[in-house]
XYZ file of C-alpha atoms in Angstrom:
742
model
C 0.000 0.000 0.000
C 1.340 3.369 -1.038
C 2.026 5.589 1.936
C 1.328 9.294 1.923
C 4.292 11.573 1.636
C 5.287 12.978 5.054
C 4.251 16.520 5.778
C 7.187 18.686 6.834
C 7.434 19.406 10.550
C 6.441 22.904 11.487
C 8.097 24.760 14.339
C 5.828 26.219 17.020
C 6.944 28.365 19.964
C 4.989 28.438 23.258
C 5.677 31.540 25.398
C 3.889 31.263 28.772
C 4.985 31.539 32.414
C 2.754 28.528 33.336
C 4.513 25.188 32.712
C 1.218 23.284 32.664
C 0.172 25.268 29.609
C 3.242 24.007 27.787
C 2.292 20.380 28.530
C -1.230 20.997 27.255
C 0.047 22.375 23.961
C 2.386 19.388 23.548
C -0.516 16.936 24.134
C -2.671 18.768 21.607
C -0.098 19.352 18.899
C 2.155 16.307 19.422
C -0.262 13.479 20.356
C 2.363 10.794 19.668
C 3.987 11.602 22.946
C 0.733 11.282 24.933
C -0.513 8.187 26.984
C -3.465 7.766 24.627
C -1.042 7.276 21.776
C 0.718 4.532 23.724
C -2.639 2.881 24.406
C -3.442 2.887 20.683
C -0.154 1.130 19.978
C -0.915 -1.558 22.563
C -4.355 -2.170 21.041
C -2.754 -2.575 17.656
C -0.397 -5.241 19.047
C -3.206 -7.168 20.749
C -6.023 -6.958 18.198
C -4.270 -6.262 14.932
C -4.128 -3.138 12.814
C -6.908 -0.687 13.007
C -7.797 2.042 10.545
C -5.408 4.914 11.203
C -6.969 8.231 12.108
C -6.300 11.084 9.726
C -3.144 12.897 10.674
C -2.418 16.573 10.262
C 0.949 18.194 10.013
C 3.585 17.379 12.599
C 4.799 20.110 14.858
C 8.090 20.713 16.587
C 7.330 22.443 19.906
C 9.743 24.787 21.703
C 9.032 26.529 25.003
C 9.882 29.889 26.543
C 8.629 31.080 29.957
C 9.174 34.822 29.633
C 8.879 37.308 26.812
C 12.590 38.064 26.661
C 13.393 34.327 26.479
C 10.857 33.946 23.664
C 12.516 36.768 21.723
C 15.899 35.032 22.085
C 14.436 31.767 20.752
C 12.998 33.602 17.719
C 16.332 35.280 17.066
C 18.150 31.931 17.154
C 15.633 30.292 14.810
C 15.922 33.095 12.280
C 19.688 32.978 12.491
C 19.644 29.192 11.866
C 17.392 29.673 8.842
C 14.686 27.500 10.406
C 12.213 30.050 11.769
C 9.002 29.392 13.687
C 5.737 29.371 11.859
C 3.430 30.056 14.837
C 3.933 31.385 18.391
C 1.320 31.011 21.139
C 2.011 33.946 23.544
C 0.386 34.445 26.933
C -0.714 38.004 27.544
C 0.173 38.176 31.268
C 3.667 36.955 32.157
C 4.843 38.719 35.296
C 7.347 39.959 36.197
C 8.702 40.548 32.610
C 7.253 41.741 29.313
C 3.598 41.060 28.744
C 2.390 39.340 25.603
C 1.688 42.574 23.679
C 5.188 43.955 24.184
C 6.718 40.538 23.489
C 4.795 40.341 20.214
C 5.935 43.802 19.155
C 9.577 42.926 19.821
C 9.338 39.545 18.096
C 7.882 41.104 14.947
C 10.908 43.384 14.805
C 13.025 40.238 14.376
C 10.616 38.040 12.361
C 7.759 40.050 10.882
C 6.250 36.969 9.165
C 5.688 34.967 12.387
C 2.010 34.177 13.068
C 1.093 35.181 16.707
C -1.747 33.763 18.825
C -2.311 35.838 21.986
C -3.710 33.571 24.741
C -5.573 35.329 27.575
C -8.263 34.753 30.240
C -8.451 38.373 31.075
C -6.278 41.330 30.145
C -5.416 44.850 30.908
C -5.622 45.455 27.161
C -8.779 45.849 25.205
C -8.761 44.820 21.522
C -8.555 48.435 20.499
C -5.576 48.925 22.831
C -3.841 45.995 21.189
C -4.423 47.485 17.750
C -2.949 50.757 18.922
C 0.193 48.974 20.126
C 0.521 46.346 17.391
C -1.412 47.779 14.446
C -3.912 46.002 12.279
C -2.363 42.750 11.083
C -3.511 39.433 9.577
C -0.716 37.749 11.570
C -2.437 38.262 14.954
C -5.182 36.032 16.456
C -6.761 36.097 20.003
C -7.376 32.755 21.801
C -9.473 32.890 24.980
C -8.578 30.710 27.944
C -9.556 28.097 28.791
C -9.146 27.026 25.139
C -10.565 24.044 23.349
C -8.184 21.377 21.988
C -9.732 21.370 18.553
C -9.560 25.142 18.429
C -5.844 25.037 19.222
C -5.273 22.257 16.680
C -7.104 24.168 13.943
C -5.335 27.432 14.696
C -1.957 25.720 14.584
C -2.793 23.935 11.349
C -4.291 26.961 9.591
C -1.750 29.518 10.727
C 1.246 27.312 9.983
C -0.190 26.467 6.561
C -0.750 30.173 5.942
C 2.822 30.828 7.085
C 4.212 28.170 4.740
C 2.155 29.439 1.791
C 3.355 32.909 2.569
C 6.941 31.642 2.628
C 6.426 29.897 -0.747
C 4.774 32.962 -2.164
C 7.551 35.084 -0.796
C 10.098 32.808 -2.417
C 8.244 32.898 -5.709
C 7.946 36.650 -5.430
C 11.633 36.836 -4.691
C 12.367 34.643 -7.708
C 10.035 36.733 -9.807
C 11.644 39.886 -8.521
C 15.057 38.411 -9.344
C 13.836 37.470 -12.827
C 12.352 40.920 -13.279
C 15.550 42.496 -12.064
C 17.581 40.304 -14.422
C 15.238 41.050 -17.314
C 15.383 44.722 -16.423
C 19.170 44.556 -16.512
C 18.993 42.786 -19.887
C 16.596 45.410 -21.221
C 18.770 48.182 -19.875
C 21.761 46.562 -21.571
C 19.763 46.141 -24.782
C 18.533 49.721 -24.567
C 22.063 50.883 -24.054
C 23.076 48.849 -27.107
C 20.171 50.286 -29.101
C 21.090 53.776 -28.049
C 24.644 53.106 -29.140
C 23.421 51.531 -32.392
C 21.085 54.478 -32.996
C 23.939 56.822 -32.398
C 26.108 54.870 -34.799
C 23.251 54.789 -37.322
C 22.768 58.527 -36.985
C 26.480 59.042 -37.484
C 26.489 56.655 -40.449
C 23.430 58.390 -41.932
C 25.067 61.747 -41.568
C 28.235 60.348 -43.092
C 26.197 58.856 -45.961
C 24.504 62.224 -46.539
C 27.859 63.912 -46.620
C 29.223 61.256 -48.982
C 26.088 61.545 -51.143
C 26.532 65.301 -51.287
C 30.167 64.820 -52.243
C 29.143 62.195 -54.825
C 26.479 64.526 -56.225
C 29.016 67.290 -56.593
C 31.451 64.792 -58.122
C 28.801 63.494 -60.529
C 27.862 67.010 -61.540
C 31.508 67.841 -62.048
C 31.950 64.589 -63.954
C 28.896 65.345 -66.103
C 30.119 68.848 -66.811
C 33.572 67.495 -67.634
C 32.088 64.873 -69.981
C 29.948 67.494 -71.695
C 32.916 69.787 -72.188
C 35.158 66.953 -73.356
C 32.476 65.740 -75.746
C 32.186 69.208 -77.228
C 35.938 69.731 -77.417
C 36.592 66.337 -79.046
C 33.700 66.530 -81.502
C 34.722 69.963 -82.769
C 38.044 68.846 -84.344
C 36.537 65.472 -85.282
C 33.924 67.321 -87.286
C 36.677 68.729 -89.457
C 38.643 65.471 -89.652
C 35.717 63.302 -90.740
C 33.980 65.945 -92.833
C 37.058 67.025 -94.766
C 38.012 63.376 -95.280
C 34.622 62.611 -96.821
C 34.896 65.613 -99.130
C 38.426 64.637 -100.111
C 37.269 61.097 -100.890
C 34.882 62.506 -103.493
C 37.751 64.160 -105.382
C 40.071 62.398 -107.893
C 42.593 60.363 -105.874
C 44.985 57.576 -106.788
C 44.541 54.195 -105.105
C 47.133 54.783 -102.398
C 45.715 58.190 -101.481
C 42.184 56.779 -101.354
C 43.289 53.905 -99.111
C 45.003 56.308 -96.731
C 41.956 58.580 -96.568
C 39.669 55.596 -95.939
C 41.852 54.689 -92.967
C 41.604 58.262 -91.648
C 37.822 58.304 -92.055
C 37.379 54.859 -90.489
C 39.571 55.759 -87.526
C 37.662 59.001 -86.994
C 34.329 57.202 -86.987
C 35.691 54.572 -84.606
C 36.870 57.309 -82.255
C 33.402 58.883 -82.394
C 31.772 55.529 -81.566
C 34.111 55.012 -78.619
C 33.344 58.497 -77.357
C 29.597 57.866 -77.509
C 29.957 54.517 -75.716
C 32.054 56.014 -72.936
C 29.595 58.865 -72.445
C 26.637 56.484 -72.292
C 28.399 54.083 -69.927
C 29.361 56.984 -67.650
C 25.734 58.120 -67.522
C 24.604 54.581 -66.684
C 27.159 54.318 -63.870
C 26.089 57.701 -62.514
C 22.388 56.791 -62.697
C 21.771 59.695 -65.071
C 20.391 57.658 -67.964
C 16.935 58.979 -68.790
C 14.137 57.899 -71.070
C 11.622 60.033 -72.903
C 8.137 59.524 -74.270
C 7.322 60.748 -77.758
C 5.508 59.478 -80.835
C 7.450 57.675 -83.523
C 7.036 55.276 -86.419
C 8.580 51.856 -85.774
C 9.195 51.082 -89.438
C 10.986 54.391 -89.922
C 13.228 53.748 -86.892
C 14.311 50.345 -88.230
C 14.776 51.552 -91.801
C 16.754 54.676 -90.950
C 18.993 52.660 -88.622
C 19.794 50.206 -91.397
C 20.279 53.052 -93.869
C 22.942 54.588 -91.628
C 24.779 51.269 -91.356
C 24.320 50.205 -94.983
C 27.659 51.657 -96.183
C 29.551 49.536 -93.641
C 27.720 46.403 -94.710
C 28.192 47.178 -98.416
C 31.900 47.795 -97.912
C 32.209 44.183 -96.701
C 29.920 42.812 -99.408
C 27.187 41.949 -96.898
C 23.456 41.988 -97.537
C 21.658 44.091 -94.912
C 17.973 43.220 -94.612
C 15.177 44.685 -92.517
C 11.923 42.786 -91.992
C 9.012 44.759 -90.531
C 5.826 42.875 -91.485
C 3.129 44.867 -93.243
C 0.107 45.397 -91.029
C 1.708 45.439 -87.566
C 1.355 48.430 -85.275
C 4.048 50.956 -86.162
C 2.598 54.184 -84.693
C 4.080 53.833 -81.225
C 5.086 55.998 -78.299
C 8.357 55.655 -76.402
C 12.003 56.614 -76.676
C 12.831 55.987 -80.328
C 16.380 57.248 -79.807
C 17.138 54.599 -77.182
C 15.494 51.885 -79.294
C 17.606 52.971 -82.268
C 20.704 52.929 -80.054
C 20.154 49.275 -79.096
C 19.594 48.343 -82.743
C 22.702 50.291 -83.787
C 24.834 48.444 -81.231
C 23.574 45.002 -82.225
C 23.669 45.577 -85.990
C 27.105 47.236 -85.808
C 28.445 44.209 -83.922
C 26.839 41.838 -86.414
C 28.465 43.659 -89.336
C 31.811 43.833 -87.528
C 31.956 40.092 -86.872
C 30.570 38.949 -90.242
C 32.887 38.627 -93.232
C 30.458 37.112 -95.733
C 26.740 36.568 -96.066
C 24.103 38.735 -94.459
C 22.779 40.584 -91.432
C 19.006 40.431 -90.980
C 16.907 42.519 -88.582
C 13.438 41.126 -87.995
C 10.651 42.654 -85.907
C 7.766 40.647 -84.471
C 4.779 41.514 -82.284
C 4.636 39.185 -79.277
C 1.401 40.571 -77.839
C -0.627 43.742 -77.979
C -3.550 45.459 -76.365
C -5.396 48.715 -76.867
C -2.688 50.586 -74.944
C 0.619 48.807 -75.500
C 2.642 46.498 -77.733
C 5.303 43.958 -76.777
C 7.941 43.687 -79.516
C 10.748 41.245 -80.216
C 13.756 42.186 -82.340
C 16.087 39.564 -83.803
C 19.458 40.539 -85.280
C 20.752 37.514 -87.188
C 24.159 37.244 -88.863
C 26.294 34.665 -90.644
C 29.468 35.668 -88.823
C 32.100 33.982 -86.690
C 29.760 32.972 -83.861
C 30.459 33.017 -80.126
C 31.756 30.230 -77.905
C 29.237 29.164 -75.207
C 31.868 29.656 -72.482
C 31.873 33.426 -72.986
C 28.205 34.011 -73.796
C 27.192 34.393 -70.126
C 29.591 37.309 -69.558
C 29.236 38.900 -72.966
C 26.868 41.600 -71.673
C 29.333 42.728 -68.998
C 31.267 45.938 -69.507
C 34.600 45.747 -71.371
C 33.944 42.130 -72.421
C 34.534 40.655 -75.861
C 34.682 37.072 -76.990
C 38.452 36.827 -76.528
C 41.658 38.830 -76.705
C 42.211 38.046 -80.342
C 38.739 39.400 -81.128
C 39.670 42.694 -79.519
C 42.903 42.903 -81.468
C 41.328 41.906 -84.776
C 38.024 43.773 -84.637
C 38.636 46.569 -82.128
C 35.966 48.114 -79.962
C 35.573 49.064 -76.314
C 33.417 46.145 -75.209
C 30.801 48.594 -73.870
C 28.154 48.278 -76.585
C 26.398 45.145 -75.321
C 26.552 46.278 -71.669
C 24.857 49.526 -72.680
C 22.303 47.657 -74.805
C 21.437 45.351 -71.888
C 20.842 48.312 -69.565
C 18.701 50.130 -72.131
C 16.591 47.031 -72.792
C 16.116 46.553 -69.051
C 14.847 50.129 -68.752
C 12.386 49.334 -71.557
C 11.110 46.461 -69.344
C 12.519 43.826 -71.695
C 15.165 41.113 -71.839
C 18.149 40.547 -74.098
C 19.923 37.333 -75.040
C 21.568 35.401 -77.845
C 21.893 32.030 -79.539
C 25.227 31.287 -81.151
C 27.898 28.704 -81.785
C 31.388 29.174 -83.224
C 31.390 29.303 -87.026
C 27.577 29.276 -87.313
C 26.714 32.919 -86.835
C 24.762 34.564 -84.028
C 21.251 35.762 -83.318
C 20.903 38.510 -80.736
C 17.362 39.172 -79.623
C 15.653 41.552 -77.257
C 12.127 42.431 -76.206
C 10.621 45.728 -75.117
C 7.301 47.259 -74.217
C 6.095 50.290 -76.158
C 2.897 52.274 -75.808
C 0.480 52.800 -78.651
C -0.180 56.319 -79.861
C -3.628 57.635 -79.083
C -5.947 57.300 -82.023
C -6.516 61.042 -82.161
C -2.727 61.628 -82.211
C -1.875 59.259 -85.065
C -1.050 61.337 -88.167
C -3.419 61.011 -91.132
C -2.493 57.849 -92.976
C -1.707 57.686 -96.643
C -4.099 55.520 -98.645
C -3.504 51.864 -97.747
C -0.949 50.225 -100.019
C -2.847 47.917 -102.315
C -1.131 46.325 -105.267
C -4.119 44.259 -106.264
C -3.885 43.485 -109.961
C -0.082 43.764 -110.053
C 1.944 40.687 -110.919
C 5.424 41.212 -109.523
C 8.571 39.138 -110.010
C 11.336 39.574 -107.428
C 14.815 38.696 -108.704
C 17.501 38.513 -105.987
C 20.122 35.897 -105.213
C 19.748 36.577 -101.444
C 17.010 34.448 -99.941
C 16.253 36.764 -97.001
C 15.740 39.783 -99.275
C 13.660 37.764 -101.704
C 11.389 36.263 -99.058
C 10.879 39.526 -97.148
C 9.864 41.417 -100.307
C 7.560 38.642 -101.486
C 5.865 38.442 -98.075
C 5.322 42.215 -97.860
C 3.984 42.530 -101.412
C 1.693 39.538 -100.996
C 0.279 41.176 -97.849
C -0.671 44.102 -100.119
C -2.641 41.777 -102.456
C -0.071 41.592 -105.236
C 0.554 38.344 -107.077
C 4.223 37.820 -106.422
C 6.952 35.264 -107.065
C 10.658 35.199 -106.287
C 13.534 33.783 -108.351
C 17.265 33.635 -107.707
C 18.972 34.739 -110.955
C 18.579 36.300 -114.391
C 18.222 33.031 -116.296
C 15.312 31.887 -114.117
C 13.794 35.379 -114.359
C 13.794 35.335 -118.174
C 12.216 31.876 -118.247
C 9.516 32.904 -115.752
C 8.671 36.164 -117.576
C 8.494 34.420 -120.967
C 6.319 31.581 -119.672
C 3.898 33.997 -118.012
C 3.591 36.142 -121.158
C 3.009 33.053 -123.315
C 0.293 31.870 -120.903
C -1.501 35.208 -121.231
C -0.808 36.402 -117.674
C 2.313 38.556 -118.059
C 4.093 40.173 -115.127
C 3.557 43.907 -114.701
C 6.661 44.607 -112.602
C 10.088 43.176 -111.953
C 12.206 44.039 -108.931
C 15.807 43.339 -109.926
C 18.866 43.250 -107.662
C 21.730 45.238 -109.199
C 24.528 42.942 -107.987
C 23.936 39.278 -108.857
C 26.401 36.610 -110.033
C 26.468 35.450 -113.657
C 23.967 38.081 -114.854
C 23.822 41.482 -113.132
C 20.634 43.466 -112.706
C 21.529 45.832 -115.558
C 22.279 42.921 -117.860
C 18.947 41.343 -116.990
C 17.131 44.635 -117.616
C 18.756 44.951 -121.057
C 17.797 41.352 -121.875
C 14.188 41.989 -120.852
C 13.890 45.141 -122.962
C 15.477 43.341 -125.918
C 12.702 40.701 -125.908
C 9.513 42.163 -127.510
C 7.322 39.581 -125.765
C 8.195 40.854 -122.277
C 9.621 44.340 -122.929
C 6.535 46.094 -121.567
C 7.197 44.946 -117.993
C 8.156 47.759 -115.626
C 11.637 47.338 -114.068
C 12.619 48.626 -110.632
C 16.313 48.313 -109.829
C 17.333 47.421 -106.250
C 20.754 49.040 -105.833
C 23.039 48.723 -102.780
C 23.636 52.096 -101.202
C 27.363 51.904 -101.959
C 26.685 51.319 -105.678
C 24.226 54.068 -106.523
C 22.833 53.764 -110.006
C 22.664 57.217 -111.564
C 20.526 56.141 -114.495
C 20.888 56.245 -118.258
C 19.269 59.392 -119.718
C 18.763 57.585 -123.042
C 16.630 54.918 -121.346
C 18.404 52.125 -123.258
C 18.929 50.180 -120.044
C 15.171 50.115 -119.482
C 15.242 51.031 -115.760
C 11.955 52.655 -114.735
C 12.774 53.311 -111.061
C 15.565 52.747 -108.594
C 15.198 51.881 -104.899
C 18.228 51.775 -102.634
C 19.014 48.838 -100.383
C 18.240 48.251 -97.576
C 14.785 48.758 -99.081
C 12.568 51.364 -97.444
C 8.939 50.329 -97.706
C 7.789 53.851 -98.574
C 10.282 54.105 -101.440
C 9.228 50.717 -102.768
C 5.568 51.703 -102.629
C 6.352 54.959 -104.434
C 8.181 53.071 -107.184
C 5.246 50.703 -107.681
C 2.450 53.244 -107.172
C 0.337 54.954 -109.867
C 2.330 58.198 -109.823
C 5.583 56.379 -110.487
C 3.925 54.252 -113.128
C 2.909 57.370 -115.050
C 6.243 59.144 -114.624
C 8.377 56.261 -115.924
C 11.392 58.255 -114.714
C 14.738 56.605 -115.480
C 16.586 58.442 -112.684
C 16.510 57.655 -108.970
C 15.106 59.894 -106.267
C 17.213 63.016 -105.721
C 17.523 62.378 -102.015
C 19.332 59.081 -102.664
C 22.011 60.485 -104.949
C 24.886 62.724 -103.916
C 23.808 65.493 -106.297
C 22.307 68.949 -105.595
C 18.935 68.638 -103.895
C 17.129 70.431 -106.655
C 15.211 73.089 -104.682
C 16.410 76.642 -103.975
C 17.208 77.853 -100.501
C 19.032 80.778 -98.898
C 21.127 79.390 -96.050
C 22.765 81.259 -93.166
C 25.582 79.482 -91.309
C 26.437 80.635 -87.760
C 29.756 79.013 -86.785
C 32.758 80.470 -84.926
C 35.344 77.782 -85.797
C 37.148 78.664 -89.056
C 37.858 75.039 -89.983
C 34.222 74.089 -89.456
C 33.179 77.109 -91.541
C 35.276 75.809 -94.424
C 33.857 72.303 -93.999
C 30.236 73.450 -93.897
C 30.730 75.682 -96.934
C 32.236 72.763 -98.875
C 29.433 70.388 -97.847
C 26.710 72.902 -98.759
C 28.359 73.599 -102.097
C 28.338 69.866 -102.703
C 24.579 69.999 -102.234
C 24.275 72.997 -104.529
C 24.113 75.892 -102.037
C 26.297 78.895 -101.270
C 25.806 79.878 -97.629
C 26.217 83.252 -95.930
C 28.560 82.771 -92.951
C 28.625 84.666 -89.635
C 30.819 83.993 -86.584
C 28.427 84.244 -83.639
C 24.770 84.391 -82.653
C 24.629 88.161 -82.476
C 25.785 88.450 -86.094
C 23.175 85.835 -87.054
C 20.378 87.941 -85.535
C 21.627 91.059 -87.311
C 21.847 89.169 -90.631
C 18.224 88.041 -90.265
C 17.092 91.564 -89.411
C 18.608 92.892 -92.654
C 17.977 89.985 -95.055
C 15.726 86.970 -95.595
C 16.883 83.351 -95.217
C 15.121 80.008 -95.475
C 17.420 77.977 -93.227
C 19.855 78.812 -90.416
C 22.527 76.277 -89.469
C 23.177 77.341 -85.859
C 26.189 76.251 -83.814
C 25.458 75.769 -80.097
C 28.499 77.334 -78.428
C 29.722 80.626 -79.864
C 31.301 83.733 -78.320
C 29.254 86.867 -77.543
C 25.923 85.074 -78.119
C 25.456 81.304 -78.268
C 23.057 79.380 -80.470
C 20.291 79.013 -77.883
C 20.270 82.714 -77.002
C 20.324 83.677 -80.687
C 17.401 81.345 -81.446
C 15.365 82.743 -78.572
C 16.017 86.277 -79.815
C 15.017 85.315 -83.383
C 11.748 83.785 -82.170
C 11.070 86.883 -80.068
C 11.471 89.071 -83.135
C 9.122 86.804 -85.085
C 6.476 87.039 -82.352
C 6.718 90.827 -82.584
C 5.840 90.610 -86.268
C 9.281 90.930 -87.803
C 9.472 88.472 -90.705
C 13.011 87.134 -90.537
C 12.348 84.146 -92.828
C 11.544 84.124 -96.530
C 7.952 83.949 -97.898
C 6.558 85.092 -94.525
C 7.412 81.821 -92.812
C 9.381 81.498 -89.555
C 12.973 80.769 -90.418
C 13.931 77.073 -90.159
C 16.742 76.751 -87.573
C 18.853 73.601 -87.449
C 21.180 73.088 -84.476
C 24.601 71.950 -85.709
C 26.523 71.343 -82.514
C 29.187 69.290 -80.806
C 26.954 69.095 -77.704
C 25.732 65.547 -78.123
C 24.911 64.403 -74.606
C 21.508 63.034 -73.735
C 19.094 65.906 -73.341
C 21.045 68.343 -75.532
C 18.671 67.813 -78.465
C 15.663 68.584 -76.262
C 17.408 71.666 -74.875
C 17.920 73.056 -78.390
C 14.426 72.115 -79.550
C 12.786 73.720 -76.507
C 14.685 76.921 -77.301
C 12.793 77.138 -80.602
C 14.993 75.254 -83.051
C 13.386 72.989 -85.638
C 15.969 70.246 -86.100
C 19.250 68.948 -84.710
C 22.484 67.542 -86.162
C 25.382 66.517 -83.959
C 28.989 66.997 -84.964
C 30.852 65.503 -86.720
C 28.407 66.426 -89.482
C 28.281 63.931 -92.318
C 27.065 64.953 -95.730
C 24.189 62.477 -95.697
C 22.880 63.790 -92.381
C 23.035 67.380 -93.636
C 21.214 66.360 -96.810
C 18.475 64.578 -94.818
C 17.995 67.601 -92.548
C 17.499 69.861 -95.581
C 15.092 67.335 -97.105
C 13.024 67.384 -93.889
C 12.868 71.168 -94.131
C 11.815 70.972 -97.759
C 9.031 68.494 -96.982
C 7.749 70.774 -94.230
C 7.432 73.707 -96.639
C 4.326 72.103 -98.139
C 2.394 72.733 -94.915
C 0.350 75.966 -94.889
C 1.688 79.023 -93.123
C 0.179 79.402 -89.641
């Protein structure tokens, strides 16, 4: 049978001058020492075990016969760490302290001790006791003579209360210790936080100071870059421009080779300068994007047109594929889009020695507000090893050291392209293997133009009823032209050479469904485009077909005034869709002109204009005069903006070529003054129109164009000025003259 766990003994102190009282308390609280207890043991021996009576806690009784002695016992117990739980104290204990005084003194030593004052009669009333001892839950009055059960219950209850109080006190002490420890931890943590906050404040202040220093440094860097760009472009304008003019004069082979090297090196230096400027802006976080309307097809075609001479010089076919019918009236930063295309196509041309470079545009998805585009730039060049493809878009990275030595370049172009594509919310990547060419591709998001902002469209191109034969040995060119013409309802077929073309034309004429038009590549093996045209015109059965010559931009066909070659129109490669449509349209069909468009030939533009040139650099004055004379114009030259304003006040000009930085009065200030005079009613331009001002400046950083345009200029050309760019700017002015005067 499982026995109950023993209850700890509880110490009780009896303070009474009557020894009999002590014996009574022992009998009541320690019955095991009484005769009745001995009798119970004897009964158990004689008659067997009997059911044990319930037992309460065991007490350890100590006695004191005077108040002073009781105080000493309490002091000893406290000192031993085994204090009393309850003290029964007689009130009257002559000749020493009475029970009230004894209690007061004991509580000074052990304030937790439970006191039972035992009295038959007293000189103290209850109120007197409260005055001396105060109100306390540790004080109980027991009247004599007392009942045994009453004593037993008081001892049990008060000792249990004392023990619970001790436990609670211990727990409170532990809790207080825990709280104190936690408080110390919190104080330590707070001290650490205060220190950390102080360090953070100091670091923040230091960061602000560093940011301010960095801002000043970036501004100084930007100003330095702008000045260096201007200073480098100014002499480069003369180097490249004069070289181009010299190349158009009679030179022997050695002289021409040397000048080609000079021109190529100058253009390479210009490309490096642009890359460094762009990379510096990216590093400084100054790269910005703009939102303006543009035509996607025009961006692709003009980009390829600029790069066509490089491709033609290497004998490469440069092809642009923008499907008919896709959204081309878009809104975004056309300049940045063109920059990515320029980087990718330039690289493709650089690393391709034979074959072609194809730029293809596709619409991935579109909605009423935006269009997601994918551009693929595909070449037949040297390819790229997979081991270097992952780091190819990092700054200053090329495929290998030999590539750098053989092909040149800064290695910044692809890093810049990647950053620009990222800012257009797209991705860039490539597929390539050594010896099998490369395809670089990127995506971007562009907004649609609002319907009410889209310029009035020309009548939709429809070539229904036309039967067109495309003759080109390059498959990409042939397929792109056939696809575009078929989308415009023409009946179209492609063949690869002159022999197949003659057979196809003859068979169609014999069958009663002759071709109406032939698009003929100028440069084909075995039979050239001109030879094919002569053969067609020499055959009466097919001579009536209309022939459009597709001529590479480096091999401009000037036409035969006698018409013996039978060329009805010429379109330069890479083919611009608008030019092709014009050559096939009704107006061209009636004109039957044997000469190409004036804008595509390096001959005078064919329309009169009075041109004022404002330029302070003497070398650049000579260059601009020579370039304008090449285009058929004799400019009036002034050396600063103030002279330009005076010239316009005294004479009439159609176009002003305005340098940006000039002494006395710069180009922006001069333009603002000219526009002010026009607003006041002074007609400074010819035929009552505002004069057309073109910025011609070496300030070519991002935002410079907008700065000049917001000042009131109409167009912008950056130095070094190339003849083709100057020609195109004058053509844009000429086209704008057809608009009515406001």
